[in-house]
Amino acid sequence: MNNIAIFGYGTVGKGVYELTKNNPLFKVAAIFDKPEKKEELHNLLVTDIDSIILDKSIDTVVECLGGDSLPHEVIIKSLKNKKNVVTSNKETISKHLSEYLRLANENQVSIQFEASVGGGIPLIYPLTIQSDFDEIFEVKGILNGTSNFILTKMSDEKMDKNEAIKLAQEKGFAEKDPTADLEGIDMVRKGCILASLITKKEIHNEDILHFGISNLNASMIAEVASRGKVLKLITDIKVSDKGTSVIVLPVAIDKNSPLAQVKNEYNGVLILGKYQEPLTFIGKGAGKNPTASAIVSDLVRINKKIAYPYPDLKPYYPLTSDLKGKYLLFSKESLKEVNDPTEQELKAAMFIARVE
Amino acid sequence: MNNIAIFGYGTVGKGVYELTKNNPLFKVAAIFDKPEKKEELHNLLVTDIDSIILDKSIDTVVECLGGDSLPHEVIIKSLKNKKNVVTSNKETISKHLSEYLRLANENQVSIQFEASVGGGIPLIYPLTIQSDFDEIFEVKGILNGTSNFILTKMSDEKMDKNEAIKLAQEKGFAEKDPTADLEGIDMVRKGCILASLITKKEIHNEDILHFGISNLNASMIAEVASRGKVLKLITDIKVSDKGTSVIVLPVAIDKNSPLAQVKNEYNGVLILGKYQEPLTFIGKGAGKNPTASAIVSDLVRINKKIAYPYPDLKPYYPLTSDLKGKYLLFSKESLKEVNDPTEQELKAAMFIARVE
């Protein structure tokens, strides 16, 4: 049985507690949160990080705090104190994975983060196993439910962008300020994590070129639809002898392709390898149940001592950006079609979409 | 490093050899096949089962023989001689899983069979992990590439059934006698394996009610299409307080549902759980590369000591057949719509399809 502490009793933390409290594999020994949660959590509540970290009976920490600096502190301290860590935090994992793996290996514990990419889709584990024996050429993912929800409403229901954003906010799919989602920042982090796992090298968020959908309007959607295509915001990872390319961008994909069926708040991923012929996963990318489910699958693996033993990442690896292909470059007045554009040409446009 | 022996150098065995021969995790020490393979395999060829079984330096056996009786002998002998076993053989796994797990646990080795259901789709591993903490309500799978290829050609290209069967045979997707695929026998075996894993109980192929597509004709396809549906052969597993239902049958599913996009030789699976909200996997269900890929993913897990530690199955568990819902019952002259039919009513019809 694992003695676990949950940091953060928000939506995801609650889901993890629900899924573990009656499971004989686990005992929830402490939940860290603010003093206001006392009435709800009674004696489980701990408001001081270090008293959990120094408690030798707790062997595993689940980080559900959100943000970056406090989670980073909790993760570092937990690993140094020989506790396993499970987190869904793509921000801190994408920034510090190399350091976390080194600390985990030094202290002979495990850090697992299945929920950080693709929510409830079991993606990180199978992709990591596959990269141990196959040559993975490409991973294409719709990995942000907010932007996909907005794109779906604009495409399928001709909804105005601001109306779609408002609806996403009402349904709890979008933050008050959805910029990070619309500009592809969230999908940069997920691309960084996946590319690190495929290459087993340290990759930096800052190297990932990204184009978002903030400037998208109805006439652009109509232009894409007139070509029999549907617009999706995609993280595209390509690995070849020439290097690794990671780019986040709107792509006009064929209406009959598997990723075109990934609608609303769903995520979807397509994996292409030499042996792993097209493999598609579609599932909920965020929310209480899918995220808690992915976290608890990591906890089960830790309990059964079958968690993936990630090696240290190799040193920092610069990325290339593969810009080959046909692109639509929208400006205020005109639309240009360009083959194999430069980064500058793409950045100068108001909105871009690769055509596939 | 694992010292492995491959039994059977057919399509799948060759794929496994290609994927392991240059991988530092493995050494292929022997390949069992007929004496005719001597020119191709040189000193790797072994034509006597027992000399591999008694070779203590070989720690892992990959069974790629096909059929039932010889594979069963190889698996039993390997486990008793403390060798791990990896197989894609759904026939022998569905018949003998309970015995294999007991022998593996007694001898402290592992039997793994990711490739036995869904080919290259990582399905068995995530479903097993999920069933350790979630309540899985339903698993719906298109798990036979042959029948799905034929259904796709008949539905999308209005191809005649016999012409579609001939094309499937030419492409290597169908056996000379495709009865086991068309009648759903292959999908019975896969349903049996998945249901055993979800319930952790011994389940028998003989208990699984199945209806195939042998009697399907163009007018039935047209009838289904006129209702905005598309016909798929589905293994449907339902788990509730009332028991476990496993049934293989043609289902008329909505054209926009994720499984409707699973075409030709592809397989697809939909998993519904209390926490695992709809999750869809789509990939190639058979063939050299996907099958070899799934086998080698099991080998990697054995090498890294993270293979799933299956417990012994609980004793034999009788199934129920959940026949609730609306069904189309075709006879030679007429079509009847029936709600919640009896097994007898379904068996008396020439062709049946559940409507969803």
XYZ file of C-alpha atoms in Angstrom:
712
model
C 0.000 0.000 0.000
C 1.221 3.512 -0.802
C 0.870 6.323 1.693
C 0.083 9.341 -0.438
C -0.200 13.099 0.049
C -2.222 15.220 -2.353
C -1.077 18.815 -2.874
C -4.016 20.973 -3.915
C -7.686 20.127 -3.319
C -9.126 21.821 -6.415
C -11.005 20.026 -9.185
C -8.242 17.552 -10.019
C -7.127 16.969 -6.431
C -10.716 16.144 -5.478
C -10.925 13.652 -8.329
C -7.709 11.956 -7.197
C -9.015 11.756 -3.625
C -12.307 10.215 -4.769
C -10.480 7.595 -6.843
C -7.967 6.613 -4.166
C -9.791 6.893 -0.840
C -11.501 3.494 -1.112
C -8.836 1.722 -3.183
C -6.933 -0.866 -1.123
C -3.702 0.028 -2.966
C -3.584 3.489 -1.399
C -3.991 5.409 1.802
C -4.432 9.180 1.555
C -2.443 10.402 4.553
C -2.560 14.167 3.992
C -3.999 16.830 1.701
C -2.186 20.156 1.449
C -4.352 23.209 0.887
C -5.355 26.532 2.446
C -6.792 26.693 5.999
C -10.254 27.427 4.523
C -10.552 23.763 3.541
C -10.542 22.653 7.211
C -14.295 22.042 7.385
C -14.212 19.868 4.296
C -11.012 17.981 4.975
C -10.867 17.819 8.776
C -7.730 16.071 9.983
C -6.510 15.279 6.457
C -5.755 18.971 5.874
C -2.138 20.045 6.220
C -1.300 23.688 5.555
C 2.461 23.455 5.775
C 4.440 21.914 2.924
C 7.460 20.877 4.938
C 5.565 18.844 7.512
C 4.443 16.585 4.646
C 7.876 16.531 3.025
C 9.549 15.576 6.318
C 6.976 12.883 7.117
C 8.861 9.695 6.288
C 5.676 7.598 6.283
C 4.476 9.367 3.112
C 6.094 7.704 0.097
C 4.252 9.365 -2.795
C 3.195 12.939 -3.532
C 0.483 13.928 -6.019
C 0.943 17.521 -7.169
C -2.367 19.119 -8.234
C -1.595 22.753 -7.384
C -1.409 24.328 -10.855
C 0.930 27.139 -11.831
C 4.689 26.818 -11.729
C 6.657 28.085 -8.729
C 4.908 26.344 -5.805
C 4.551 23.046 -7.719
C 8.247 23.259 -8.643
C 9.192 23.692 -4.977
C 6.968 20.762 -3.922
C 8.309 18.473 -6.655
C 11.979 19.256 -5.958
C 11.592 18.841 -2.193
C 9.597 15.612 -2.597
C 12.156 13.994 -4.894
C 15.050 15.063 -2.668
C 13.236 13.478 0.266
C 12.858 10.211 -1.628
C 9.162 10.478 -2.400
C 7.657 9.430 -5.717
C 5.888 12.271 -7.524
C 2.869 12.205 -9.828
C 1.731 15.404 -11.522
C -0.452 16.640 -14.374
C 1.392 19.974 -14.481
C 2.556 20.494 -18.067
C 4.037 23.896 -17.294
C 6.505 22.713 -14.710
C 7.189 19.349 -16.418
C 7.957 21.034 -19.754
C 10.317 23.504 -18.053
C 12.115 21.211 -15.610
C 11.777 17.601 -16.807
C 15.523 17.134 -17.141
C 16.169 18.240 -13.536
C 13.258 16.145 -12.191
C 14.430 12.961 -13.879
C 17.990 13.478 -12.625
C 16.765 14.037 -9.049
C 14.373 11.064 -9.230
C 17.143 8.778 -10.476
C 19.627 10.058 -7.878
C 17.111 9.403 -5.115
C 15.817 6.136 -6.590
C 12.237 7.299 -6.768
C 9.925 7.918 -9.720
C 8.311 10.980 -11.291
C 5.330 10.225 -13.521
C 3.228 12.685 -15.571
C 0.802 10.746 -17.814
C -1.901 13.394 -17.203
C 0.280 16.289 -18.393
C -0.415 15.628 -22.091
C -3.740 14.481 -23.537
C -5.546 14.347 -20.176
C -7.266 10.987 -19.872
C -5.723 9.569 -23.063
C -3.048 7.004 -22.206
C -0.441 8.648 -24.436
C 2.859 9.262 -22.658
C 3.293 5.671 -21.519
C 2.681 3.921 -24.888
C 4.635 6.581 -26.816
C 7.628 6.152 -24.496
C 7.579 2.355 -24.818
C 7.242 2.654 -28.608
C 10.232 4.976 -28.826
C 12.371 2.267 -27.179
C 12.252 0.099 -30.291
C 10.532 1.888 -33.176
C 11.522 4.893 -35.280
C 8.783 7.426 -34.633
C 8.563 9.786 -37.607
C 5.740 12.058 -36.589
C 3.293 12.818 -33.805
C 0.389 15.127 -34.647
C -1.790 16.183 -31.780
C -4.866 18.234 -31.048
C -3.806 18.706 -27.453
C -5.776 21.706 -26.217
C -9.481 21.289 -25.548
C -10.192 25.038 -25.316
C -8.927 25.942 -28.775
C -10.470 22.818 -30.300
C -13.846 23.636 -28.756
C -13.721 27.145 -30.229
C -12.591 25.892 -33.655
C -15.370 23.288 -33.676
C -18.080 25.816 -32.826
C -16.779 28.262 -35.468
C -16.518 25.546 -38.151
C -19.531 23.322 -37.500
C -22.001 25.859 -36.130
C -20.704 29.052 -37.787
C -20.474 30.579 -34.330
C -18.703 33.913 -33.949
C -15.290 33.588 -32.263
C -16.103 35.741 -29.242
C -19.386 33.924 -28.734
C -17.518 30.581 -28.900
C -14.955 31.807 -26.344
C -17.783 32.913 -24.055
C -19.482 29.526 -24.357
C -16.186 27.742 -23.624
C -15.787 29.896 -20.521
C -19.351 29.148 -19.384
C -18.729 25.413 -19.789
C -15.500 25.675 -17.808
C -13.296 24.778 -20.803
C -11.612 28.191 -21.075
C -9.845 30.459 -18.602
C -10.947 34.070 -18.055
C -7.951 35.034 -20.165
C -7.743 32.311 -22.829
C -4.658 33.785 -24.562
C -2.272 30.943 -23.622
C -4.667 28.434 -25.128
C -5.552 30.445 -28.250
C -1.940 31.347 -28.984
C -0.790 27.740 -28.712
C 1.375 28.220 -25.576
C -0.274 25.289 -23.820
C 0.357 23.091 -26.867
C 3.987 24.248 -27.005
C 4.466 22.778 -23.517
C 2.835 19.514 -24.501
C 4.930 19.333 -27.672
C 8.043 19.949 -25.583
C 7.193 17.057 -23.236
C 6.371 14.601 -26.040
C 9.465 15.533 -28.066
C 11.668 15.102 -24.957
C 10.250 11.619 -24.448
C 10.685 10.549 -28.086
C 14.249 11.885 -28.390
C 15.193 11.349 -24.715
C 16.890 14.772 -24.906
C 16.348 18.040 -23.033
C 14.194 20.298 -25.207
C 13.205 23.888 -24.429
C 9.769 25.472 -24.791
C 11.468 28.624 -26.152
C 12.663 26.765 -29.256
C 9.167 25.813 -30.362
C 7.709 28.003 -33.100
C 4.008 28.569 -32.578
C 1.091 30.194 -34.389
C -2.318 30.528 -32.774
C -5.924 31.266 -33.623
C -6.392 34.678 -31.934
C -6.789 36.423 -35.313
C -9.024 33.799 -36.884
C -12.310 35.028 -38.349
C -15.355 33.596 -40.095
C -14.123 34.334 -43.625
C -10.925 32.363 -42.993
C -12.990 29.427 -41.713
C -15.112 29.672 -44.874
C -12.012 29.768 -47.105
C -10.701 26.572 -45.483
C -14.121 24.868 -45.725
C -14.374 25.766 -49.431
C -11.300 23.581 -49.977
C -12.959 20.537 -48.331
C -10.790 20.961 -45.272
C -11.340 21.600 -41.597
C -9.135 23.790 -39.409
C -7.403 22.296 -36.360
C -4.709 23.690 -34.061
C -2.006 21.048 -34.105
C 1.275 20.286 -32.350
C 3.374 18.649 -35.059
C 6.521 16.757 -34.063
C 8.702 15.359 -36.843
C 11.833 13.328 -36.214
C 14.349 12.504 -38.938
C 18.092 12.219 -39.584
C 18.074 15.992 -40.070
C 16.863 16.676 -36.527
C 13.670 17.179 -34.585
C 11.038 19.724 -35.600
C 8.315 20.805 -33.188
C 5.809 23.412 -34.317
C 2.340 24.466 -33.153
C 0.136 25.823 -35.929
C -3.335 25.843 -37.486
C -3.595 23.091 -40.099
C -6.319 22.698 -42.720
C -6.767 18.922 -42.671
C -8.858 16.673 -44.861
C -12.461 16.292 -43.648
C -12.146 12.494 -43.696
C -8.885 12.213 -41.769
C -9.081 10.717 -38.261
C -8.083 13.971 -36.527
C -10.937 15.817 -38.273
C -13.319 13.750 -36.122
C -11.787 15.148 -32.907
C -14.397 17.707 -31.933
C -15.260 20.145 -29.152
C -13.218 19.710 -25.962
C -11.754 16.372 -27.081
C -8.067 15.821 -27.745
C -6.683 13.525 -30.416
C -3.250 12.278 -31.367
C -1.925 10.526 -34.466
C 1.329 8.562 -34.157
C 3.320 7.481 -37.198
C 6.312 5.189 -36.851
C 8.230 2.753 -39.003
C 6.469 -0.145 -37.271
C 3.645 1.678 -35.564
C 1.502 2.399 -38.566
C -1.076 5.168 -38.133
C -2.417 4.955 -34.617
C -5.051 7.410 -33.390
C -6.162 8.135 -29.838
C -9.215 10.282 -29.107
C -10.350 11.220 -25.618
C -11.054 13.995 -23.171
C -7.981 16.151 -22.736
C -8.891 17.900 -19.518
C -11.404 18.040 -16.702
C -11.708 16.355 -13.345
C -12.362 12.735 -14.279
C -9.983 12.244 -17.223
C -7.123 14.026 -15.453
C -7.660 12.225 -12.144
C -7.913 8.949 -14.050
C -4.521 9.480 -15.718
C -2.950 10.474 -12.373
C -4.308 7.367 -10.662
C -3.046 5.146 -13.522
C 0.429 6.503 -12.657
C -0.224 5.776 -8.966
C -1.244 2.192 -9.808
C 1.975 1.741 -11.792
C 4.004 3.090 -8.873
C 2.159 0.776 -6.488
C 2.789 -2.281 -8.661
C 6.412 -1.178 -9.283
C 5.841 -1.035 -13.033
C 6.181 2.736 -13.573
C 8.326 3.580 -16.594
C 11.949 3.992 -15.456
C 12.792 7.197 -17.351
C 16.546 7.621 -17.776
C 18.189 11.046 -17.398
C 17.633 13.183 -20.504
C 20.663 13.830 -22.721
C 21.863 17.452 -22.810
C 19.932 20.335 -24.393
C 18.988 19.647 -27.979
C 18.190 22.527 -30.366
C 15.144 22.081 -32.585
C 14.640 22.824 -36.237
C 11.309 24.024 -37.662
C 10.118 22.031 -40.634
C 8.142 24.565 -42.696
C 7.871 22.475 -45.851
C 4.463 22.289 -47.500
C 1.662 24.512 -48.763
C 0.494 27.377 -46.532
C -2.336 29.872 -46.621
C -1.140 33.323 -45.514
C -3.996 35.646 -44.637
C -3.523 39.397 -44.333
C -6.271 41.979 -43.719
C -7.046 42.366 -47.406
C -5.656 39.348 -49.173
C -4.877 35.643 -49.148
C -1.618 34.235 -50.512
C -0.743 30.618 -51.103
C 2.941 29.933 -50.478
C 5.034 26.789 -50.657
C 7.841 26.169 -48.122
C 7.635 29.684 -46.577
C 10.267 31.220 -44.316
C 9.604 31.800 -40.634
C 9.569 35.558 -41.380
C 6.862 35.216 -44.025
C 4.705 33.234 -41.601
C 5.233 35.687 -38.744
C 4.358 38.642 -40.961
C 0.922 37.213 -41.791
C -2.216 37.973 -39.783
C -3.222 34.311 -39.761
C -1.624 31.224 -41.243
C -2.724 27.655 -41.928
C -0.782 24.777 -43.380
C -2.796 22.800 -45.940
C -2.606 18.998 -45.777
C 19.710 -8.006 -21.898
C 17.137 -10.733 -22.602
C 18.087 -13.895 -24.427
C 15.051 -14.653 -26.550
C 13.845 -17.546 -28.704
C 11.264 -16.954 -31.433
C 8.925 -19.857 -32.238
C 7.719 -19.572 -35.853
C 9.453 -17.575 -38.594
C 6.360 -16.597 -40.563
C 5.215 -13.024 -41.160
C 4.988 -12.038 -37.489
C 8.102 -13.965 -36.396
C 10.115 -12.184 -39.106
C 8.836 -8.817 -37.899
C 9.827 -9.608 -34.320
C 13.296 -10.695 -35.468
C 13.767 -7.470 -37.481
C 12.760 -5.324 -34.507
C 14.929 -7.115 -31.944
C 18.086 -8.188 -33.791
C 19.805 -4.787 -33.527
C 18.220 -3.649 -30.260
C 20.729 -3.655 -27.370
C 17.996 -4.849 -24.975
C 17.735 -8.234 -26.698
C 19.718 -11.080 -28.154
C 17.872 -13.498 -30.433
C 19.454 -16.817 -29.454
C 17.293 -19.246 -31.443
C 14.438 -19.388 -33.929
C 12.278 -22.523 -34.055
C 10.900 -23.497 -37.445
C 10.986 -26.268 -40.072
C 14.294 -27.537 -41.526
C 13.488 -25.735 -44.838
C 14.384 -22.417 -43.172
C 18.031 -23.475 -42.750
C 19.326 -21.418 -45.694
C 17.640 -18.293 -44.406
C 18.343 -18.693 -40.691
C 21.658 -20.576 -40.626
C 22.767 -21.341 -37.082
C 19.807 -19.520 -35.504
C 17.452 -22.262 -36.695
C 16.437 -24.882 -34.148
C 14.006 -27.583 -35.252
C 13.451 -29.253 -31.897
C 11.237 -27.562 -29.296
C 12.750 -29.207 -26.262
C 16.322 -28.158 -26.973
C 15.145 -24.521 -26.655
C 12.998 -25.246 -23.616
C 15.876 -26.968 -21.830
C 18.385 -24.229 -22.715
C 18.696 -22.338 -19.438
C 20.366 -19.340 -21.111
C 17.099 -18.491 -22.910
C 14.897 -16.476 -20.557
C 12.068 -15.380 -22.863
C 10.048 -17.155 -25.556
C 8.077 -15.371 -28.295
C 5.349 -17.636 -29.669
C 4.467 -16.753 -33.295
C 3.371 -20.201 -34.516
C -0.355 -19.680 -35.012
C -3.001 -22.324 -34.394
C -3.662 -23.836 -31.000
C -2.099 -27.175 -30.058
C 1.611 -26.586 -30.806
C 1.550 -23.034 -29.345
C -0.192 -24.397 -26.247
C 2.543 -27.002 -25.803
C 5.297 -24.390 -26.276
C 3.683 -21.936 -23.831
C 3.087 -24.550 -21.114
C 6.602 -25.962 -21.386
C 8.181 -22.501 -21.441
C 6.346 -21.308 -18.330
C 7.126 -24.544 -16.467
C 10.787 -24.049 -17.342
C 10.734 -20.518 -15.927
C 10.786 -18.624 -19.213
C 8.742 -15.502 -19.850
C 6.302 -15.849 -22.743
C 5.046 -13.257 -25.220
C 2.383 -14.224 -27.757
C -0.128 -12.692 -30.162
C -2.146 -15.909 -30.258
C -5.718 -14.989 -29.360
C -6.957 -18.545 -29.865
C -4.757 -20.116 -27.239
C -4.859 -17.107 -24.874
C -8.670 -16.989 -24.928
C -8.866 -20.731 -24.220
C -6.141 -21.114 -21.616
C -5.449 -17.719 -20.010
C -6.384 -18.910 -16.538
C -3.942 -21.842 -16.697
C -1.161 -19.666 -18.183
C -1.429 -17.017 -15.492
C -1.407 -19.654 -12.747
C 1.705 -21.311 -14.208
C 3.451 -17.958 -14.752
C 2.782 -16.912 -11.163
C 3.865 -20.299 -9.766
C 7.119 -20.084 -11.722
C 7.652 -16.354 -11.111
C 7.772 -15.475 -14.785
C 5.477 -13.380 -16.974
C 3.085 -14.098 -19.845
C 2.207 -11.053 -21.951
C -0.198 -10.856 -24.919
C -0.696 -7.196 -25.939
C -0.746 -8.221 -29.635
C -3.583 -10.719 -29.180
C -6.313 -8.037 -29.286
C -6.267 -4.968 -31.523
C -2.890 -5.763 -33.125
C -0.727 -2.644 -32.941
C -3.176 -0.707 -30.751
C -1.899 -0.466 -27.164
C -5.158 -1.721 -25.678
C -4.663 -4.587 -23.229
C -2.163 -2.722 -21.082
C -4.125 0.554 -20.584
C -7.433 -1.305 -20.166
C -5.928 -3.540 -17.474
C -4.464 -0.582 -15.583
C -7.785 1.275 -15.865
C -9.706 -1.690 -14.468
C -7.548 -1.502 -11.327
C -9.197 1.720 -10.201
C -12.109 2.645 -12.467
C -15.511 1.071 -13.054
C -15.483 0.144 -16.726
C -19.078 0.017 -17.974
C -18.586 -0.874 -21.604
C -15.975 -1.732 -24.213
C -17.077 -1.678 -27.844
C -14.576 -2.910 -30.363
C -14.195 -3.382 -34.089
C -11.553 -6.039 -33.554
C -11.393 -7.961 -36.817
C -9.778 -6.315 -39.830
C -11.120 -8.838 -42.354
C -14.787 -8.333 -41.589
C -14.343 -4.570 -41.266
C -12.620 -4.406 -44.664
C -15.514 -6.295 -46.263
C -18.151 -4.151 -44.527
C -16.341 -0.958 -45.602
C -16.136 -2.028 -49.251
C -19.811 -3.068 -49.258
C -20.953 0.164 -47.546
C -18.682 2.821 -49.045
C -18.091 1.387 -52.521
C -21.273 -0.700 -52.937
C -19.042 -3.673 -53.660
C -20.638 -7.107 -53.844
C -19.820 -9.280 -50.807
C -18.027 -12.026 -52.710
C -15.992 -9.457 -54.643
C -15.041 -7.764 -51.335
C -14.000 -11.121 -49.849
C -11.883 -11.837 -52.930
C -10.201 -8.409 -52.671
C -9.509 -8.960 -48.955
C -7.908 -12.306 -49.819
C -5.770 -10.720 -52.550
C -4.559 -8.066 -50.107
C -3.714 -10.722 -47.536
C -6.404 -9.524 -45.077
C -8.569 -12.664 -45.348
C -7.881 -16.393 -45.084
C -8.816 -18.794 -47.888
C -11.754 -19.798 -45.708
C -12.864 -16.557 -44.027
C -15.732 -18.165 -42.061
C -14.157 -17.644 -38.596
C -13.775 -13.930 -39.325
C -17.180 -13.422 -40.985
C -19.046 -15.362 -38.307
C -17.410 -13.370 -35.502
C -15.446 -16.314 -34.007
C -12.216 -14.296 -34.003
C -13.986 -11.427 -32.225
C -15.474 -13.863 -29.688
C -11.906 -14.786 -28.676
C -10.897 -11.140 -28.369
C -14.021 -10.351 -26.351
C -13.222 -13.277 -24.074
C -9.690 -11.963 -23.427
C -10.802 -8.372 -22.773
C -13.678 -9.428 -20.505
C -11.310 -11.689 -18.514
C -8.959 -8.754 -17.979
C -11.696 -6.337 -16.919
C -13.385 -8.761 -14.524
C -10.196 -10.689 -13.575
C -12.307 -13.857 -13.840
C -12.066 -16.948 -16.040
C -14.465 -16.515 -18.952
C -15.199 -19.093 -21.657
C -15.444 -18.496 -25.406
C -18.418 -20.892 -25.503
C -20.515 -18.505 -23.394
C -20.250 -15.643 -25.871
C -23.275 -15.196 -28.122
C -22.242 -14.192 -31.634
C -23.867 -13.146 -34.890
C -21.845 -12.668 -38.062
C -22.091 -11.123 -41.502
C -22.075 -14.269 -43.688
C -25.680 -13.654 -44.794
C -25.339 -9.921 -45.332
C -26.407 -8.601 -48.738
C -26.571 -5.275 -50.564
C -30.215 -4.577 -49.741
C -29.501 -4.915 -45.999
C -26.591 -2.465 -46.347
C -28.941 -0.082 -48.171
C -31.613 -0.431 -45.465
C -29.063 0.509 -42.783
C -27.715 3.415 -44.856
C -31.261 4.763 -45.386
C -31.442 5.243 -41.614
C -28.269 7.384 -41.580
C -26.304 4.537 -40.024
C -23.316 2.448 -40.966
C -22.936 -1.257 -40.269
C -20.028 -2.506 -38.142
C -19.306 -5.916 -36.611
C -18.759 -5.186 -32.934
C -17.651 -7.004 -29.804
C -19.712 -5.406 -27.055
C -18.726 -5.948 -23.427
C -20.978 -4.519 -20.718
C -20.219 -4.768 -17.023
C -22.748 -3.925 -14.325
C -24.035 -5.097 -10.947
C -26.169 -7.603 -12.853
C -23.162 -9.343 -14.385
C -20.995 -9.251 -17.459
C -22.426 -9.403 -20.970
C -20.213 -10.173 -23.968
C -21.800 -10.371 -27.395
C -20.481 -10.134 -30.967
C -22.982 -8.733 -33.436
C -23.546 -6.369 -36.366
C -24.477 -2.910 -35.109
C -25.927 -0.055 -37.160
C -24.070 2.888 -35.633
C -24.430 6.601 -36.213
C -22.406 7.893 -39.174
C -20.795 10.554 -36.976
C -19.746 8.322 -34.090
C -16.016 7.709 -33.635
C -16.230 3.994 -34.477
C -17.911 4.821 -37.811
C -14.572 6.323 -38.888
C -12.800 2.972 -38.410
C -12.535 1.776 -41.990
C -11.044 -1.026 -44.084
C -8.566 -3.245 -42.238
C -8.354 -0.898 -39.239
C -9.522 -1.834 -35.766
C -11.087 0.559 -33.300
C -12.127 0.403 -29.674
C -14.306 2.642 -27.521
C -13.895 2.444 -23.741
C -16.473 3.878 -21.349
C -15.799 4.021 -17.645
C -16.978 6.007 -14.649
C -13.778 8.060 -14.754
C -12.495 7.149 -18.202
C -14.920 9.130 -20.284
C -15.226 8.052 -23.933
C -11.783 7.019 -25.115
C -11.252 5.801 -28.665
C -8.260 3.972 -30.124
C -7.920 3.422 -33.879
C -5.069 1.477 -35.484
C -4.088 -1.477 -37.605
C -5.377 -4.661 -36.061
C -3.200 -7.161 -37.859
C -0.263 -7.557 -40.229
C 3.458 -7.892 -39.752
C 4.451 -4.472 -38.430
C 1.590 -3.688 -36.016
C 1.653 -7.200 -34.537
C 5.441 -7.315 -34.223
C 5.346 -3.832 -32.703
C 2.898 -4.911 -29.985
C 4.956 -8.053 -29.258
C 8.148 -6.027 -28.919
C 6.422 -3.536 -26.601
C 5.753 -6.536 -24.325
C 9.410 -7.581 -24.657
C 10.539 -4.068 -23.691
C 8.306 -4.187 -20.600
C 9.740 -7.589 -19.650
C 13.265 -6.263 -20.172
C 12.629 -3.215 -17.976
C 10.779 -5.351 -15.404
C 7.602 -3.289 -15.814
C 5.356 -5.925 -17.414
C 1.891 -5.992 -15.873
C 1.852 -8.517 -13.003
C -1.428 -10.282 -13.825
C -2.846 -12.094 -10.802
C -4.441 -15.540 -11.148
C -7.964 -15.275 -12.566
C -10.848 -15.989 -10.223
C -12.856 -19.149 -10.995
C -15.086 -19.552 -14.049
C -17.626 -16.806 -14.384
C -20.817 -17.345 -16.433
C -21.835 -14.514 -18.741
C -25.199 -12.976 -19.404
C -26.206 -11.613 -22.826
C -27.580 -8.094 -22.716
C -30.051 -8.009 -25.630
C -31.745 -4.727 -24.686
C -32.284 -2.228 -27.472
C -33.769 -1.942 -30.948
C -32.898 -4.638 -33.478
C -33.472 -5.146 -37.190
C -34.356 -8.779 -37.954
C -34.005 -9.630 -41.635
C -35.573 -12.746 -43.120
C -35.573 -13.693 -46.824
C -38.746 -11.750 -47.527
C -39.207 -9.278 -44.724
C -37.696 -6.939 -42.196
C -38.950 -6.709 -38.639
C -38.027 -4.128 -36.023
C -38.010 -5.623 -32.528
C -37.200 -4.177 -29.118
C -35.389 -6.286 -26.487
C -35.616 -9.544 -28.492
C -34.976 -13.009 -27.099
C -31.922 -15.002 -28.118
C -34.236 -17.357 -30.011
C -35.750 -14.550 -32.071
C -32.272 -13.347 -33.040
C -31.045 -16.825 -33.927
C -34.111 -17.479 -36.097
C -33.383 -14.452 -38.308
C -31.285 -14.606 -41.477
C -29.370 -11.480 -40.485
C -29.619 -9.183 -37.479
C -28.323 -5.721 -36.605
C -28.701 -3.757 -33.399
C -29.560 -0.102 -34.037
C -27.734 2.518 -31.958
